[in-house]
Short mmCIF file of C-alpha atoms and ligand atoms in Angstrom, two decimals:
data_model
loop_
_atom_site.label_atom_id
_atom_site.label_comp_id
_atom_site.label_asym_id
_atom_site.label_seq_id
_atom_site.Cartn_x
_atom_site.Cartn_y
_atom_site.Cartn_z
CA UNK A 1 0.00 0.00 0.00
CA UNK A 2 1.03 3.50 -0.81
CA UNK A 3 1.15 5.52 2.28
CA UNK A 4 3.37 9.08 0.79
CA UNK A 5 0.71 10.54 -0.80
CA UNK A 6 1.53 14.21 -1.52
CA UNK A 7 -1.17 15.57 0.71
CA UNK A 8 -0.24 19.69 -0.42
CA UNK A 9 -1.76 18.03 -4.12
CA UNK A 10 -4.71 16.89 -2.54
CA UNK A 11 -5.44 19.34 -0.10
CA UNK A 12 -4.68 22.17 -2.37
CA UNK A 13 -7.09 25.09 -2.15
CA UNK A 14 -8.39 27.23 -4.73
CA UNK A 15 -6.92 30.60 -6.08
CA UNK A 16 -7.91 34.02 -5.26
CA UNK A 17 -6.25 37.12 -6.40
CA UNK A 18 -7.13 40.64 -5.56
CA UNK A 19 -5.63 44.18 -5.01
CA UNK A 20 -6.27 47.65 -4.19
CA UNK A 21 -4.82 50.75 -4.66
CA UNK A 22 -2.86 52.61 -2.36
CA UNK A 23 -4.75 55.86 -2.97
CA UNK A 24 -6.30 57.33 0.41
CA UNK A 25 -7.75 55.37 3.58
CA UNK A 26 -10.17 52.63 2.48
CA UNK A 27 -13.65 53.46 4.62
CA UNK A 28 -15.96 51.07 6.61
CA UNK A 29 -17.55 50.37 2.95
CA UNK A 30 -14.64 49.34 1.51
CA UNK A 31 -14.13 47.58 4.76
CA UNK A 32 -17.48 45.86 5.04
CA UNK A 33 -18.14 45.24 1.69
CA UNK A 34 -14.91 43.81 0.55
CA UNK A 35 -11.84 43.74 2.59
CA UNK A 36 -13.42 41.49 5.43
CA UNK A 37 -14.91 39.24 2.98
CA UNK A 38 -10.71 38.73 1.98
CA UNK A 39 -9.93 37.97 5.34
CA UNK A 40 -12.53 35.50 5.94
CA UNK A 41 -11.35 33.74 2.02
CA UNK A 42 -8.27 32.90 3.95
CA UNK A 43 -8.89 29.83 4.85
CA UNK A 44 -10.86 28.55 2.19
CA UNK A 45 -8.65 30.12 -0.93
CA UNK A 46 -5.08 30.16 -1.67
CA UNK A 47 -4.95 33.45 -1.40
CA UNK A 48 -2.88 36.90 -3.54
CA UNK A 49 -3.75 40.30 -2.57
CA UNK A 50 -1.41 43.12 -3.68
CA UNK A 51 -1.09 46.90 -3.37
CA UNK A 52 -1.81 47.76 -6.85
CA UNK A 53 0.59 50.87 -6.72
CA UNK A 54 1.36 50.66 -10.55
CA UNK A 55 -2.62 51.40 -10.75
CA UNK A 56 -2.61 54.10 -8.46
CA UNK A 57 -0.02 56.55 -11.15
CA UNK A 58 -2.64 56.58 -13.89
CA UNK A 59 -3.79 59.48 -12.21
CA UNK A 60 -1.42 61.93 -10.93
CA UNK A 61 0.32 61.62 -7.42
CA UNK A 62 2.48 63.18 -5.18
CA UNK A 63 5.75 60.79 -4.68
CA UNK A 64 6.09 61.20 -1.18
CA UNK A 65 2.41 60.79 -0.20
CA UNK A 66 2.13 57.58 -2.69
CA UNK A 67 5.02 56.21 -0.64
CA UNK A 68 3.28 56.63 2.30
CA UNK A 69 -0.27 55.65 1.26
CA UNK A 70 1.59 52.65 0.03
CA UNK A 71 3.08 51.22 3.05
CA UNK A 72 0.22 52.43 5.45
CA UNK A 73 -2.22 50.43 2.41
CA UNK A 74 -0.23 47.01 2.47
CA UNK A 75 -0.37 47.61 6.82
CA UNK A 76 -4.02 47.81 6.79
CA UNK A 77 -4.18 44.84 5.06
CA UNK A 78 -2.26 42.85 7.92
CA UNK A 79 -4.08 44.74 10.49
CA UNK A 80 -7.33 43.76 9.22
CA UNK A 81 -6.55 40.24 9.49
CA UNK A 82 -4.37 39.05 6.19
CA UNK A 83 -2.19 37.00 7.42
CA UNK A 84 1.16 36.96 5.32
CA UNK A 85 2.06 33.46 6.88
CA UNK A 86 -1.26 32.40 5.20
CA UNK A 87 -1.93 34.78 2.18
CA UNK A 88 0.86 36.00 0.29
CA UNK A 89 0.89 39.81 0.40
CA UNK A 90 2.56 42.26 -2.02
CA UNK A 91 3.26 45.82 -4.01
CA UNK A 92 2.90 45.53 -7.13
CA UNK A 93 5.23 47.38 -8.06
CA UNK A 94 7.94 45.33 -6.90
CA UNK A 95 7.37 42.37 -8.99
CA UNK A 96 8.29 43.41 -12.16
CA UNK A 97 6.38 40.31 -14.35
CA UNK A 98 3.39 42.95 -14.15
CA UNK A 99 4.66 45.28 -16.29
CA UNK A 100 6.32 42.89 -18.39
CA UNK A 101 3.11 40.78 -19.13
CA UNK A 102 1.16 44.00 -19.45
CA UNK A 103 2.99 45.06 -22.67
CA UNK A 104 2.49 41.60 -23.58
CA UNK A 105 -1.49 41.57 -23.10
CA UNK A 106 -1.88 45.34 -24.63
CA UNK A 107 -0.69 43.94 -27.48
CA UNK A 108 -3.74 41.86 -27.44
CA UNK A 109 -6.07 43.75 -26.52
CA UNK A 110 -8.07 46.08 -28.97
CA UNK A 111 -8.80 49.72 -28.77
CA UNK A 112 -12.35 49.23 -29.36
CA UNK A 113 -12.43 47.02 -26.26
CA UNK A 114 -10.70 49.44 -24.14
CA UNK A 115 -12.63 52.25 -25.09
CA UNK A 116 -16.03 50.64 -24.08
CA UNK A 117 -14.57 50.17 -20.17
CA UNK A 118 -16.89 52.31 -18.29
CA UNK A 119 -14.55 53.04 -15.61
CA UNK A 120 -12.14 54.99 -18.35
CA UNK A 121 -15.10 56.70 -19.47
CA UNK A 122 -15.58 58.11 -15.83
CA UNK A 123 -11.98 58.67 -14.65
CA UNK A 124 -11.00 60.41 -18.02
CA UNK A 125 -13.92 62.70 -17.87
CA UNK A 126 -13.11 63.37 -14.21
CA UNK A 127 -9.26 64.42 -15.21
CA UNK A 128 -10.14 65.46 -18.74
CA UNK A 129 -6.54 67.27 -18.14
CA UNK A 130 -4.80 63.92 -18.30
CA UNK A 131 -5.89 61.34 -20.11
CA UNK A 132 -2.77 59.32 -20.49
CA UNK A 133 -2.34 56.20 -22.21
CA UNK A 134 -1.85 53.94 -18.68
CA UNK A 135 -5.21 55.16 -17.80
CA UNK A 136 -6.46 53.33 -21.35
CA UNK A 137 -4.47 51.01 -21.23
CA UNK A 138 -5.46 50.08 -17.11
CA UNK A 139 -7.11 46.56 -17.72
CA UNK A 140 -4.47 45.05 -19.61
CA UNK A 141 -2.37 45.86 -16.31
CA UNK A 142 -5.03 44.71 -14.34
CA UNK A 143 -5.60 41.34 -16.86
CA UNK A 144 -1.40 41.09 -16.05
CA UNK A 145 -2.50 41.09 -12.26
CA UNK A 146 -4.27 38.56 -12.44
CA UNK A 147 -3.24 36.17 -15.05
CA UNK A 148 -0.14 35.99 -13.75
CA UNK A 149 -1.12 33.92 -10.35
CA UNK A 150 -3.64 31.24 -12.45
CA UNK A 151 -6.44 31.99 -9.82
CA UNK A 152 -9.54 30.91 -10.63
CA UNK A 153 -11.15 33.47 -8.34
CA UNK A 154 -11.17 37.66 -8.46
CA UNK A 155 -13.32 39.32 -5.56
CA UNK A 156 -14.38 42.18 -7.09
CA UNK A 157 -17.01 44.82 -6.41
CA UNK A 158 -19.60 45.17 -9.22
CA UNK A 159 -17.26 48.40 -10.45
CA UNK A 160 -14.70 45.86 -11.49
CA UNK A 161 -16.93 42.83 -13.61
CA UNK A 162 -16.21 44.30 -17.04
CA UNK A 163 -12.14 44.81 -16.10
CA UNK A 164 -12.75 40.86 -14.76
CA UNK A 165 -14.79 40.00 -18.23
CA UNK A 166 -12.19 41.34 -19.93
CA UNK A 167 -8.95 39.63 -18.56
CA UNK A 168 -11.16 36.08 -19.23
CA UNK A 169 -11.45 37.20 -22.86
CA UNK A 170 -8.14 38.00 -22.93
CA UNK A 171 -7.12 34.80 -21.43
CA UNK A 172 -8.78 32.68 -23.50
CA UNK A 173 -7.32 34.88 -26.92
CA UNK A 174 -4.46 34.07 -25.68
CA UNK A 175 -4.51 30.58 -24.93
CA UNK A 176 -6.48 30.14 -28.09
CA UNK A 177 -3.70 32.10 -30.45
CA UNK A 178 -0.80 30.61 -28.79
CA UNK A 179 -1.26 27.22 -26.40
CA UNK A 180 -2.99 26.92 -23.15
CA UNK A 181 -1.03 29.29 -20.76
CA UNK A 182 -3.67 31.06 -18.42
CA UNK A 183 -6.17 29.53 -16.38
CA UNK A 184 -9.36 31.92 -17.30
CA UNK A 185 -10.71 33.53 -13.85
CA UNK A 186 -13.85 33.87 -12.52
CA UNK A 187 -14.99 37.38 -10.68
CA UNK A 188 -16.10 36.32 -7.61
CA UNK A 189 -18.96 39.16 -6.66
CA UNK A 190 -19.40 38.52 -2.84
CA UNK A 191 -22.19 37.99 -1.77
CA UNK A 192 -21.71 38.45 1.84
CA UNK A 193 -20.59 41.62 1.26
CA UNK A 194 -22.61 44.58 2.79
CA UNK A 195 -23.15 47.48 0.50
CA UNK A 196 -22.40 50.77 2.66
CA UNK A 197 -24.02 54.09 1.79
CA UNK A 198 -23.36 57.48 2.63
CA UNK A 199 -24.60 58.53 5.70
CA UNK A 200 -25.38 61.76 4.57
CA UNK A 201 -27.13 60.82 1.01
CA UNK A 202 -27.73 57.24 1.60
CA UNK A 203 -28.82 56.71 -2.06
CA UNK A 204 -25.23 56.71 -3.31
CA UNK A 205 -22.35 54.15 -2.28
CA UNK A 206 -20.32 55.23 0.96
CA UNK A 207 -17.11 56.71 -1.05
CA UNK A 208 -13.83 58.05 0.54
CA UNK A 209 -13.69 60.95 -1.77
CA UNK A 210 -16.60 62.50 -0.89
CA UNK A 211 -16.53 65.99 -0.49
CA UNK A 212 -18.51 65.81 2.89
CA UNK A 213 -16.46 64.26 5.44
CA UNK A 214 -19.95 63.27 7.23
CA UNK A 215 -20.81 61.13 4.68
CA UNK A 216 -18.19 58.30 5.17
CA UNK A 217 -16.27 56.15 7.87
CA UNK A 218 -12.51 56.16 7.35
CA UNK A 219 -10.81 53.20 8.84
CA UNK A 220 -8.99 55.76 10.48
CA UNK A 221 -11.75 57.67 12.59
CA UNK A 222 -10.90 57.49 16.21
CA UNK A 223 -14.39 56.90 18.08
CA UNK A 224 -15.43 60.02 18.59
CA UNK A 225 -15.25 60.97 15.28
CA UNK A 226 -17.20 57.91 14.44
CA UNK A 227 -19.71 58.40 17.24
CA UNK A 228 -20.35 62.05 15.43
CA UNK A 229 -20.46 60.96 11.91
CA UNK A 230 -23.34 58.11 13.24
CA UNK A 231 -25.18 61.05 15.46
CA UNK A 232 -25.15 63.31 12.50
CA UNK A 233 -26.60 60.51 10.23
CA UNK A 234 -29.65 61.23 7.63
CA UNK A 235 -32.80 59.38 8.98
CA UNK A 236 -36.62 60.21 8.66
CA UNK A 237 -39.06 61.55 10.78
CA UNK A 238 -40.91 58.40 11.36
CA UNK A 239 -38.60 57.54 14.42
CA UNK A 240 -39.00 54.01 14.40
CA UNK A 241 -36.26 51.69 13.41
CA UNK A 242 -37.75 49.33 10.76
CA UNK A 243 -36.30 47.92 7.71
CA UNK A 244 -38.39 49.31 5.12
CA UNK A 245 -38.53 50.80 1.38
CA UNK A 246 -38.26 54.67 1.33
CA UNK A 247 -36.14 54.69 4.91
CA UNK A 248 -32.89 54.54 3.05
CA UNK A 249 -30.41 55.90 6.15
CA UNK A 250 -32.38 54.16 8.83
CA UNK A 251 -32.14 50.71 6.57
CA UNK A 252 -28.49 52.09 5.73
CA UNK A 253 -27.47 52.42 9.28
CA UNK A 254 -29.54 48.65 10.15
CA UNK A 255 -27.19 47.00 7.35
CA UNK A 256 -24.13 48.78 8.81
CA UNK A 257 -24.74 47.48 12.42
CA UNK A 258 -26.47 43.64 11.08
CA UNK A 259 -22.81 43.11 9.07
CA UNK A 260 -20.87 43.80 12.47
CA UNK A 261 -23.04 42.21 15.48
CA UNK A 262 -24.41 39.79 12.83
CA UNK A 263 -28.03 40.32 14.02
CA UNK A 264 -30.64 40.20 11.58
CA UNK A 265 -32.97 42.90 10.29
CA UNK A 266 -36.01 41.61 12.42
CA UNK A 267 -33.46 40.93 15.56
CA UNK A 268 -32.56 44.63 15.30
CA UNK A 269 -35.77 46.10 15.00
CA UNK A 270 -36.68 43.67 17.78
CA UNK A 271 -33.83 45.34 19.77
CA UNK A 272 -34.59 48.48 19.54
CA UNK A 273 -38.63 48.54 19.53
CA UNK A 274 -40.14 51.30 21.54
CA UNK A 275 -36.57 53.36 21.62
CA UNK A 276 -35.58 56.66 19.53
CA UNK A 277 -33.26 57.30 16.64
CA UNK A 278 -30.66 58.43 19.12
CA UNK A 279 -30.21 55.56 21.10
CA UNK A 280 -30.32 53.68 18.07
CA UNK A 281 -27.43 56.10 16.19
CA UNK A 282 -25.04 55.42 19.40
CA UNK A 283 -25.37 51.90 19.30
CA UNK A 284 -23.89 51.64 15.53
CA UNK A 285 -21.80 54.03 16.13
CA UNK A 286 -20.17 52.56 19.02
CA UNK A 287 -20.40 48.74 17.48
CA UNK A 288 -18.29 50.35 14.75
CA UNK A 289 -15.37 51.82 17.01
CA UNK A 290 -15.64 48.66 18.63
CA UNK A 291 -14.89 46.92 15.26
CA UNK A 292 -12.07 49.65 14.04
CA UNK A 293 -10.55 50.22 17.82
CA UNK A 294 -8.31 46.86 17.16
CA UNK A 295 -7.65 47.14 13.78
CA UNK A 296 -6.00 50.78 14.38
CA UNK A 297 -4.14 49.67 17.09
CA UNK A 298 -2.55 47.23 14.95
CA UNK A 299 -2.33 49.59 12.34
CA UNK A 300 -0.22 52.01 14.27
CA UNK A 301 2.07 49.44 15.91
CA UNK A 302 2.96 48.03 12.15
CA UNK A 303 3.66 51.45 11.13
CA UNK A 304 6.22 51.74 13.79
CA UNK A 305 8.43 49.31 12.46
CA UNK A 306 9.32 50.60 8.85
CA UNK A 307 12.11 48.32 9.13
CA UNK A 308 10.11 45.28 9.69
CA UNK A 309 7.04 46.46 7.40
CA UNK A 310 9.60 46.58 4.28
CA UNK A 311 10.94 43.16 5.08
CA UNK A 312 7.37 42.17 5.17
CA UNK A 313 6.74 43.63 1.79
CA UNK A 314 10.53 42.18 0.16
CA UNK A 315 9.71 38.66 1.34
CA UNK A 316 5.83 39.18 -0.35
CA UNK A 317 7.51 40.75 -3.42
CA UNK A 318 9.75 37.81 -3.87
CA UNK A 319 7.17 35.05 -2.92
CA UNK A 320 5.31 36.59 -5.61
CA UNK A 321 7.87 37.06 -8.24
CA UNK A 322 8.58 33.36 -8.20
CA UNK A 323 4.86 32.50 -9.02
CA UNK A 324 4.26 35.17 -11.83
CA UNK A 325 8.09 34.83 -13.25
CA UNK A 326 6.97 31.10 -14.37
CA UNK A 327 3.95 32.53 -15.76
CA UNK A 328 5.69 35.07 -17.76
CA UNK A 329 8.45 32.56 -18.81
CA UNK A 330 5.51 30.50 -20.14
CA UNK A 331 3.73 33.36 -21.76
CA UNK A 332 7.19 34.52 -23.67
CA UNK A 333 8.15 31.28 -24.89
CA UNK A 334 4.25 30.44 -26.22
CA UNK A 335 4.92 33.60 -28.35
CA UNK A 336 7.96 33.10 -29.70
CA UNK A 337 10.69 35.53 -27.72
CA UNK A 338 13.88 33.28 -27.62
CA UNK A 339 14.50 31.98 -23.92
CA UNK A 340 18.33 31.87 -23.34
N1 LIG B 21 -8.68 48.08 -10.55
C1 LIG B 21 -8.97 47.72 -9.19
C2 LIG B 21 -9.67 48.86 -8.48
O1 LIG B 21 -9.50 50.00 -8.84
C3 LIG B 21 -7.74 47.34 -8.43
C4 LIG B 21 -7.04 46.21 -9.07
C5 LIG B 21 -5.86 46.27 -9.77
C6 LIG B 21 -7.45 44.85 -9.07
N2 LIG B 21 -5.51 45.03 -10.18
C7 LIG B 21 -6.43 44.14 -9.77
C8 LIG B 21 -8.55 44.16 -8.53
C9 LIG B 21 -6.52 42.76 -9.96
C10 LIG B 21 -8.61 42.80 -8.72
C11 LIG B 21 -7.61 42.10 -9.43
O2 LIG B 21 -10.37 48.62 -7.52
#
């Protein structure tokens, strides 16, 4: 009887791959809705998330700040639970097979198909002043991201399904034109994921670049400031917490506090029958410090150690390199480049 079986083969896990760019502090939607949902894939995914810094210059930034929005963005990530002993963690920009296999898959990819990505449409009419070819060019980059790891899972939000729809397409060009070098990824939309609104117009999506700073958590509110922001919260006059169509901030706020004491909607409204708004307001409000208080803590005692953070990030960046560099050798020898 065989007793060595290779147990890594048979207990291997499948791929995820995501990343985010370094560009301000992510806010309790972003937290919420996706970056909790990555820490909880940990143990059911084999799991790549990067600091997608090489994203983040499409649009113009200040060297010093990216540099710091960098390193504070890939010690978030380990303060909100990614584990680099479980999930490999990395910058982009220090493995260089992304910008070597995104030349590769622009050269694949057709104008018409970039021009019909919604999210170039926005961004170029927001900096009509800069309109640079990386910004067209993005999802090929993105498509490079990804491809490079074989994952057969992308958590995205819904703002990234046609960049994900696009990398398969370009996957499976390539594969077809050449010989079967990618594995062709699936978006994986979460489901759990809660979808955060402003608290100030809670019609629209909870966004960090709002202009009022009301409207949004940053991970990086201490609790009063997230206390206020709750207390200051758009309601209606009906004073009754109830999940119901047309209360959009009271049903807003209900989602915000179900997705951290993982109550339900009736169990809420159950818990807060017969009391006001207020009370109501500084319960959230606090369940949310309560949430953040540990994460910051962890945040600022990884920021202490620049030292140990960019050791962190080298051994990530070379974890990763191996991975995509057989990729890329793969992709360059399917096309022809001579391999010496
Ligand atoms: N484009 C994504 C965003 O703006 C970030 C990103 C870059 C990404 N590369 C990726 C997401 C690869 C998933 C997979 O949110």
């Amino acid at each position: 009887m065989q007793e060595t079986t290779n147990t890594a083969e048979i207990t291997r896990l499948p791929r995820a791959l995501s990343c985010i760019q370094p560009t301000g502090t992510p806010t309790l939607g972003n937290y919420l809705g996706a970056l909790r949902n990555w820490v909880a894939m940990q143990d059911s995914f084999e799991c790549f998330f990067a600091v997608a810094d090489l994203h983040a210059i499409t649009v113009r930034q200040e060297p010093a700040k990216l540099r710091q929005q960098t390193r504070e963005m890939f010690a978030l990530l380990m303060a909100i639970g990614l584990d680099p002993e479980k999930s490999l963690l990395f910058v982009q920009s220090q493995v260089p097979e992304h910008a070597q296999l995104s030349w590769i898959l622009s050269c694949h990819t057709q104008f018409g198909e970039l021009s019909r990505m919604t999210q170039f449409k926005d961004k170029s009419a927001k900096h009509a002043d800069n309109i640079n070819a990386g910004l067209f060019t993005y999802p090929a980059l993105m498509a490079a991201d990804i491809l490079l790891y074989q994952p057969q899972y992308v958590p995205v939000g819904e703002d990234q399904k046609q960049h994900c729809e696009l990398t398969r397409d370009l996957a499976q060009r390539f594969n077809n034109l050449y010989a079967n070098t990618f594995v062709v990824p699936e978006p994986y939309i979460m489901k759990t994921g809660a979808r955060v609104r402003s608290l100030q117009e809670p019609l629209k999506k909870m966004s960090k670049s709002d202009e009022n700073q009301n409207a949004f958590i940053s991970l990086k509110d201490d609790t009063d400031t997230i206390l206020r922001k709750f207390r200051r919260a758009v309601t209606d006059s009906e004073a009754k917490v109830r999940y119901a169509e047309g209360k959009d901030g009271i049903n807003n706020l209900m989602e915000i506090y179900g997705a951290i004491t993982e109550k339900t909607m009736d169990e809420i409204e159950q818990e807060f029958d017969g009391r006001g708004y207020g009370d109501f307001k500084t319960a959230v409000g606090e369940a949310v410090a309560a949430e953040l208080a540990p994460i910051q803590a962890r945040f600022a005692e990884l920021m202490k150690d620049k030292a140990q953070l960019d050791a962190l990030m080298k051994q990530g960046a070379e974890n990763a390199s191996r991975v995509a560099g057989r990729t890329l050798g793969k992709a360059m020898k399917k096309l022809g480049f001579v391999q010496v």
